[in-house]
Amino acid sequence: MTQSNRLVMPPILYLPCFDYQVHRQRPQQLLYQLSLLGMNVIYCNVTRDPSNPFVVLNDHFAVCQDTDALKKDQPYVMWLTHGPYVEELKNYDIRMVVSDLADICEEEFAPFAVWEPRKIAAADLVLCSSQIIYDSAKPKHPEVLLLRNAADAEHFARAADTALPLLPYEEQAQALCRNTAPVIGFWGAVASWIDYGLILYLAKERPQYRFVFAGEISCRGPELLGRLPNVLWLGNQDYESLPAFARQFDAAILPFQVRKVTEAANPVKLYEYLAAGLPVISTELPEVAAFEEAGVRIGRSPAQFLRHLDEALVADRTPEQIEARQSIARRESWGERARTAAERMIRLYLAKYS
């Protein structure tokens, strides 16, 4: 990417969906990596602070804490994930639209289906996080790119780095997680698509294991399971603390129900688990099953999931296996994803305005 190409494109604008510091999911990760490639990015927070409208994180990335401070008459590239923001395109000088389709508009996400055709129609480039989403979007637009999720590999690799004696937040993570039992971990949204029946089965069959869930609880699933002495629901944890939690885990799980919304999902936490070197056991999700040959264990029934969990704790923790998982994560990094997106964006922008 040449310097002249970097300067051709106006700033990328991301309107408020969730705060940059809170989730650190796909939009934050991709946009920050694009800024490291020299693209200017303005990421708008939901939380407003008009007294401090812009927080600069690097030479090319600013967090906007007051959208009233945005200059609407300057050109932008709109990065569109939240469907209703299609309505906002007319209020800005938009030179290019990148529509990022991260979830399928079914089941929990069905209310957003009304916006999907307009997101695609307005786009110069459509990004898709999974094969199922890509296959659906491909016939509807001439420029569709399969751009799966990834991990900040360096951030999570610290969990397995024995040269680092103590990670940030590790004392807190140790106090919450550690005992003499094997610790089975999960981080991410504790949402309605988790298979709580599977968790109940695992916890009752293996009372000697400790199951730890770190993530914001957005449904009644944990409450409905009742008090399980070997299951710990920690609630939302800081992104910076996750490597410290990973260091306490002996294995990590993806206990999702298998249905439309999860079959089309490409879980960010899969790549983060691998980057931390953790053995991974998942239900049969297409995007996860693609990693089965690389050592991710797929439980196609509760009994098989449990058997894989037992075997992983015994057989999947060698230094060679940890390095192999981390090697996959380094290849599947947000930096690589951002390079792929940037190349396509620059090509399309130059073709549009040359």
C-alpha positions as semicolon CSV with decimal commas, in nm:
position;residue;x (nm);y (nm);z (nm)
1;M;0,000;0,000;0,000
2;T;0,166;0,323;-0,110
3;Q;0,152;0,654;0,075
4;S;-0,047;0,811;-0,210
5;N;-0,311;0,539;-0,181
6;R;-0,340;0,601;0,193
7;L;-0,410;0,969;0,134
8;V;-0,668;0,917;-0,142
9;M;-0,938;0,782;0,088
10;P;-1,129;1,003;0,333
11;P;-1,164;0,897;0,698
12;I;-1,359;0,584;0,782
13;L;-1,656;0,673;1,003
14;Y;-1,821;0,423;1,239
15;L;-2,140;0,553;1,401
16;P;-2,231;0,454;1,760
17;C;-2,319;0,089;1,821
18;F;-2,117;0,009;2,133
19;D;-1,825;0,173;2,305
20;Y;-1,478;0,103;2,175
21;Q;-1,340;0,008;2,515
22;V;-1,615;-0,234;2,616
23;H;-1,650;-0,529;2,378
24;R;-1,343;-0,511;2,149
25;Q;-1,518;-0,726;1,893
26;R;-1,510;-0,734;1,512
27;P;-1,568;-0,364;1,430
28;Q;-1,321;-0,235;1,687
29;Q;-1,054;-0,485;1,593
30;L;-1,080;-0,440;1,216
31;L;-1,098;-0,063;1,230
32;Y;-0,805;-0,031;1,467
33;Q;-0,594;-0,256;1,244
34;L;-0,693;-0,048;0,941
35;S;-0,563;0,257;1,126
36;L;-0,230;0,081;1,176
37;L;-0,216;0,044;0,797
38;G;-0,246;0,420;0,763
39;M;-0,620;0,462;0,709
40;N;-0,782;0,736;0,917
41;V;-1,065;0,608;1,138
42;I;-1,322;0,788;1,354
43;Y;-1,496;0,541;1,587
44;C;-1,803;0,686;1,760
45;N;-1,892;0,572;2,110
46;V;-2,245;0,538;2,243
47;T;-2,137;0,697;2,571
48;R;-2,123;1,073;2,518
49;D;-1,872;1,315;2,666
50;P;-1,911;1,654;2,492
51;S;-1,638;1,798;2,714
52;N;-1,388;1,561;2,552
53;P;-1,528;1,493;2,203
54;F;-1,225;1,317;2,053
55;V;-0,979;1,076;2,215
56;V;-0,683;1,002;1,989
57;L;-0,546;0,648;2,024
58;N;-0,285;0,671;1,749
59;D;-0,196;0,895;1,455
60;H;-0,485;0,753;1,250
61;F;-0,750;0,645;1,505
62;A;-0,978;0,868;1,711
63;V;-1,267;0,774;1,937
64;C;-1,550;1,027;1,901
65;Q;-1,749;1,082;2,220
66;D;-1,985;1,342;2,078
67;T;-2,126;1,294;1,728
68;D;-2,235;1,659;1,724
69;A;-1,865;1,741;1,693
70;L;-1,837;1,555;1,361
71;K;-1,798;1,767;1,049
72;K;-2,083;1,642;0,833
73;D;-1,975;1,834;0,523
74;Q;-1,640;1,658;0,492
75;P;-1,613;1,333;0,294
76;Y;-1,620;0,997;0,472
77;V;-1,608;0,626;0,407
78;M;-1,900;0,483;0,607
79;W;-1,835;0,151;0,783
80;L;-2,187;0,015;0,826
81;T;-2,280;-0,269;1,062
82;H;-2,597;-0,146;1,234
83;G;-2,875;-0,158;0,974
84;P;-3,073;0,150;1,083
85;Y;-2,772;0,369;1,008
86;V;-2,857;0,332;0,640
87;E;-3,090;0,623;0,715
88;E;-2,790;0,836;0,818
89;L;-2,606;0,808;0,486
90;K;-2,796;1,106;0,345
91;N;-2,677;1,324;0,634
92;Y;-2,307;1,290;0,552
93;D;-2,084;1,335;0,250
94;I;-2,032;0,963;0,192
95;R;-1,785;0,866;-0,079
96;M;-1,784;0,493;-0,012
97;V;-1,985;0,246;0,198
98;V;-1,847;-0,075;0,345
99;S;-2,132;-0,291;0,477
100;D;-2,009;-0,554;0,722
101;L;-2,245;-0,850;0,769
102;A;-2,137;-1,015;1,094
103;D;-2,454;-1,211;1,177
104;I;-2,737;-1,371;0,987
105;C;-3,072;-1,190;1,020
106;E;-3,259;-1,488;1,164
107;E;-3,396;-1,577;1,509
108;E;-3,251;-1,328;1,764
109;F;-3,132;-1,103;1,480
110;A;-3,455;-1,125;1,274
111;P;-3,560;-0,766;1,358
112;F;-3,263;-0,644;1,150
113;A;-3,372;-0,833;0,838
114;V;-3,563;-0,530;0,714
115;W;-3,237;-0,337;0,685
116;E;-3,026;-0,606;0,521
117;P;-3,125;-0,541;0,155
118;R;-3,062;-0,169;0,198
119;K;-2,725;-0,229;0,362
120;I;-2,622;-0,440;0,065
121;A;-2,770;-0,204;-0,196
122;A;-2,595;0,100;-0,045
123;A;-2,255;-0,070;-0,028
124;D;-1,954;-0,041;-0,251
125;L;-1,811;-0,344;-0,069
126;V;-1,992;-0,610;0,135
127;L;-1,792;-0,801;0,397
128;C;-1,919;-1,134;0,531
129;S;-1,799;-1,305;0,847
130;S;-1,894;-1,663;0,753
131;Q;-1,948;-1,887;0,453
132;I;-2,326;-1,903;0,502
133;I;-2,355;-1,523;0,513
134;Y;-2,127;-1,496;0,209
135;D;-2,330;-1,749;0,009
136;S;-2,645;-1,551;0,083
137;A;-2,495;-1,210;-0,007
138;K;-2,290;-1,311;-0,311
139;P;-2,578;-1,318;-0,565
140;K;-2,699;-0,978;-0,444
141;H;-2,389;-0,762;-0,502
142;P;-2,089;-0,757;-0,740
143;E;-1,835;-0,691;-0,463
144;V;-1,870;-0,939;-0,176
145;L;-1,570;-1,049;0,030
146;L;-1,558;-1,339;0,277
147;L;-1,369;-1,190;0,572
148;R;-1,390;-1,418;0,874
149;N;-1,326;-1,316;1,232
150;A;-0,985;-1,345;1,393
151;A;-0,787;-1,278;1,711
152;D;-0,540;-1,029;1,844
153;A;-0,286;-1,310;1,855
154;E;-0,016;-1,122;2,045
155;H;-0,260;-1,012;2,314
156;F;-0,378;-1,366;2,393
157;A;-0,043;-1,540;2,340
158;R;0,070;-1,392;2,671
159;A;-0,144;-1,652;2,848
160;A;0,096;-1,929;2,747
161;D;0,417;-1,726;2,778
162;T;0,597;-1,869;3,079
163;A;0,852;-1,585;3,064
164;L;0,578;-1,351;3,190
165;P;0,548;-1,429;3,562
166;L;0,230;-1,228;3,625
167;L;-0,015;-1,080;3,377
168;P;-0,235;-0,773;3,433
169;Y;-0,542;-0,877;3,636
170;E;-0,393;-1,220;3,706
171;E;-0,423;-1,204;4,083
172;Q;-0,792;-1,122;4,039
173;A;-0,835;-1,406;3,789
174;Q;-0,656;-1,650;4,020
175;A;-0,879;-1,553;4,311
176;L;-1,193;-1,605;4,103
177;C;-1,101;-1,922;3,916
178;R;-0,835;-2,125;4,084
179;N;-0,871;-2,431;4,299
180;T;-0,739;-2,785;4,269
181;A;-1,002;-2,882;4,011
182;P;-0,952;-2,856;3,634
183;V;-1,092;-2,522;3,514
184;I;-1,306;-2,525;3,200
185;G;-1,339;-2,173;3,066
186;F;-1,556;-1,958;2,841
187;W;-1,551;-1,588;2,764
188;G;-1,786;-1,380;2,554
189;A;-2,155;-1,297;2,559
190;V;-2,358;-1,522;2,788
191;A;-2,653;-1,511;2,550
192;S;-2,964;-1,701;2,449
193;W;-2,782;-1,917;2,192
194;I;-2,571;-2,092;2,457
195;D;-2,680;-2,450;2,522
196;Y;-2,762;-2,428;2,892
197;G;-2,888;-2,784;2,894
198;L;-2,543;-2,897;2,781
199;I;-2,379;-2,694;3,057
200;L;-2,611;-2,851;3,314
201;Y;-2,523;-3,197;3,185
202;L;-2,148;-3,131;3,193
203;A;-2,156;-2,978;3,540
204;K;-2,357;-3,263;3,689
205;E;-2,152;-3,536;3,519
206;R;-1,821;-3,379;3,625
207;P;-1,866;-3,224;3,970
208;Q;-1,485;-3,235;4,006
209;Y;-1,445;-2,982;3,721
210;R;-1,494;-2,608;3,765
211;F;-1,680;-2,429;3,482
212;V;-1,605;-2,056;3,460
213;F;-1,801;-1,816;3,234
214;A;-1,663;-1,464;3,187
215;G;-1,890;-1,233;2,992
216;E;-2,192;-1,006;3,007
217;I;-2,509;-1,199;3,089
218;S;-2,787;-1,097;2,850
219;C;-3,048;-1,369;2,912
220;R;-3,200;-1,576;3,192
221;G;-3,015;-1,896;3,105
222;P;-2,780;-1,900;3,406
223;E;-3,062;-1,803;3,640
224;L;-3,284;-2,086;3,511
225;L;-3,011;-2,345;3,572
226;G;-3,021;-2,274;3,941
227;R;-2,728;-2,286;4,179
228;L;-2,460;-2,523;4,053
229;P;-2,167;-2,544;4,297
230;N;-1,907;-2,601;4,023
231;V;-2,033;-2,334;3,777
232;L;-1,920;-1,973;3,814
233;W;-2,082;-1,685;3,623
234;L;-1,841;-1,391;3,648
235;G;-2,027;-1,135;3,439
236;N;-1,851;-0,888;3,211
237;Q;-1,470;-0,879;3,233
238;D;-1,229;-0,626;3,090
239;Y;-1,078;-0,727;2,754
240;E;-0,733;-0,662;2,897
241;S;-0,796;-0,926;3,165
242;L;-0,883;-1,214;2,930
243;P;-0,524;-1,347;2,888
244;A;-0,502;-1,368;3,268
245;F;-0,824;-1,570;3,277
246;A;-0,698;-1,789;2,991
247;R;-0,393;-1,871;3,201
248;Q;-0,623;-2,015;3,469
249;F;-0,812;-2,234;3,219
250;D;-0,717;-2,592;3,139
251;A;-0,951;-2,604;2,839
252;A;-1,202;-2,374;2,668
253;I;-1,549;-2,451;2,537
254;L;-1,797;-2,327;2,276
255;P;-2,124;-2,474;2,410
256;F;-2,359;-2,323;2,152
257;Q;-2,696;-2,450;2,041
258;V;-2,686;-2,563;1,679
259;R;-2,945;-2,358;1,489
260;K;-2,960;-2,091;1,220
261;V;-2,797;-1,804;1,406
262;T;-2,507;-2,014;1,534
263;E;-2,460;-2,215;1,216
264;A;-2,388;-1,885;1,040
265;A;-2,162;-1,760;1,321
266;N;-1,785;-1,741;1,310
267;P;-1,703;-1,710;1,681
268;V;-1,430;-1,459;1,766
269;K;-1,357;-1,652;2,084
270;L;-1,249;-1,959;1,882
271;Y;-0,950;-1,766;1,746
272;E;-0,880;-1,611;2,086
273;Y;-0,881;-1,951;2,255
274;L;-0,635;-2,080;1,995
275;A;-0,415;-1,773;2,037
276;A;-0,401;-1,845;2,409
277;G;-0,293;-2,202;2,331
278;L;-0,600;-2,357;2,493
279;P;-0,756;-2,689;2,394
280;V;-1,099;-2,617;2,243
281;I;-1,417;-2,825;2,255
282;S;-1,721;-2,706;2,061
283;T;-2,061;-2,815;1,948
284;E;-2,093;-2,883;1,575
285;L;-2,087;-2,537;1,421
286;P;-1,980;-2,527;1,055
287;E;-1,726;-2,246;1,101
288;V;-1,569;-2,424;1,399
289;A;-1,580;-2,774;1,251
290;A;-1,349;-2,646;0,977
291;F;-1,075;-2,649;1,243
292;E;-1,136;-3,010;1,349
293;E;-0,833;-3,138;1,159
294;A;-0,625;-2,874;1,336
295;G;-0,715;-3,026;1,673
296;V;-1,038;-2,849;1,774
297;R;-1,264;-3,116;1,922
298;I;-1,627;-3,129;1,806
299;G;-1,890;-3,273;2,039
300;R;-2,180;-3,390;1,825
301;S;-2,377;-3,506;2,129
302;P;-2,357;-3,418;2,499
303;A;-2,186;-3,750;2,575
304;Q;-1,928;-3,698;2,301
305;F;-1,870;-3,339;2,414
306;L;-1,800;-3,468;2,767
307;R;-1,570;-3,740;2,638
308;H;-1,375;-3,487;2,432
309;L;-1,348;-3,263;2,736
310;D;-1,204;-3,545;2,946
311;E;-0,958;-3,641;2,673
312;A;-0,849;-3,283;2,606
313;L;-0,755;-3,229;2,970
314;V;-0,527;-3,532;2,955
315;A;-0,389;-3,524;2,602
316;D;-0,406;-3,173;2,453
317;R;-0,171;-2,965;2,664
318;T;0,175;-3,047;2,527
319;P;0,405;-2,756;2,430
320;E;0,389;-2,871;2,068
321;Q;0,008;-2,863;2,065
322;I;0,001;-2,520;2,230
323;E;0,242;-2,383;1,969
324;A;0,042;-2,541;1,684
325;R;-0,277;-2,371;1,804
326;Q;-0,102;-2,037;1,843
327;S;0,047;-2,072;1,496
328;I;-0,305;-2,102;1,354
329;A;-0,411;-1,789;1,542
330;R;-0,114;-1,591;1,411
331;R;-0,222;-1,673;1,057
332;E;-0,585;-1,589;1,141
333;S;-0,509;-1,247;1,289
334;W;-0,702;-0,920;1,271
335;G;-0,398;-0,765;1,108
336;E;-0,419;-1,010;0,818
337;R;-0,793;-0,956;0,787
338;A;-0,743;-0,579;0,778
339;R;-0,483;-0,605;0,503
340;T;-0,724;-0,808;0,291
341;A;-1,003;-0,555;0,345
342;A;-0,776;-0,256;0,283
343;E;-0,651;-0,391;-0,049
344;R;-1,007;-0,440;-0,176
345;M;-1,123;-0,102;-0,044
346;I;-0,837;0,086;-0,209
347;R;-0,887;-0,090;-0,540
348;L;-1,258;-0,012;-0,543
349;Y;-1,208;0,348;-0,431
350;L;-0,947;0,417;-0,698
351;A;-1,169;0,256;-0,963
352;K;-1,466;0,466;-0,849
353;Y;-1,286;0,803;-0,844
354;S;-0,999;0,770;-1,090
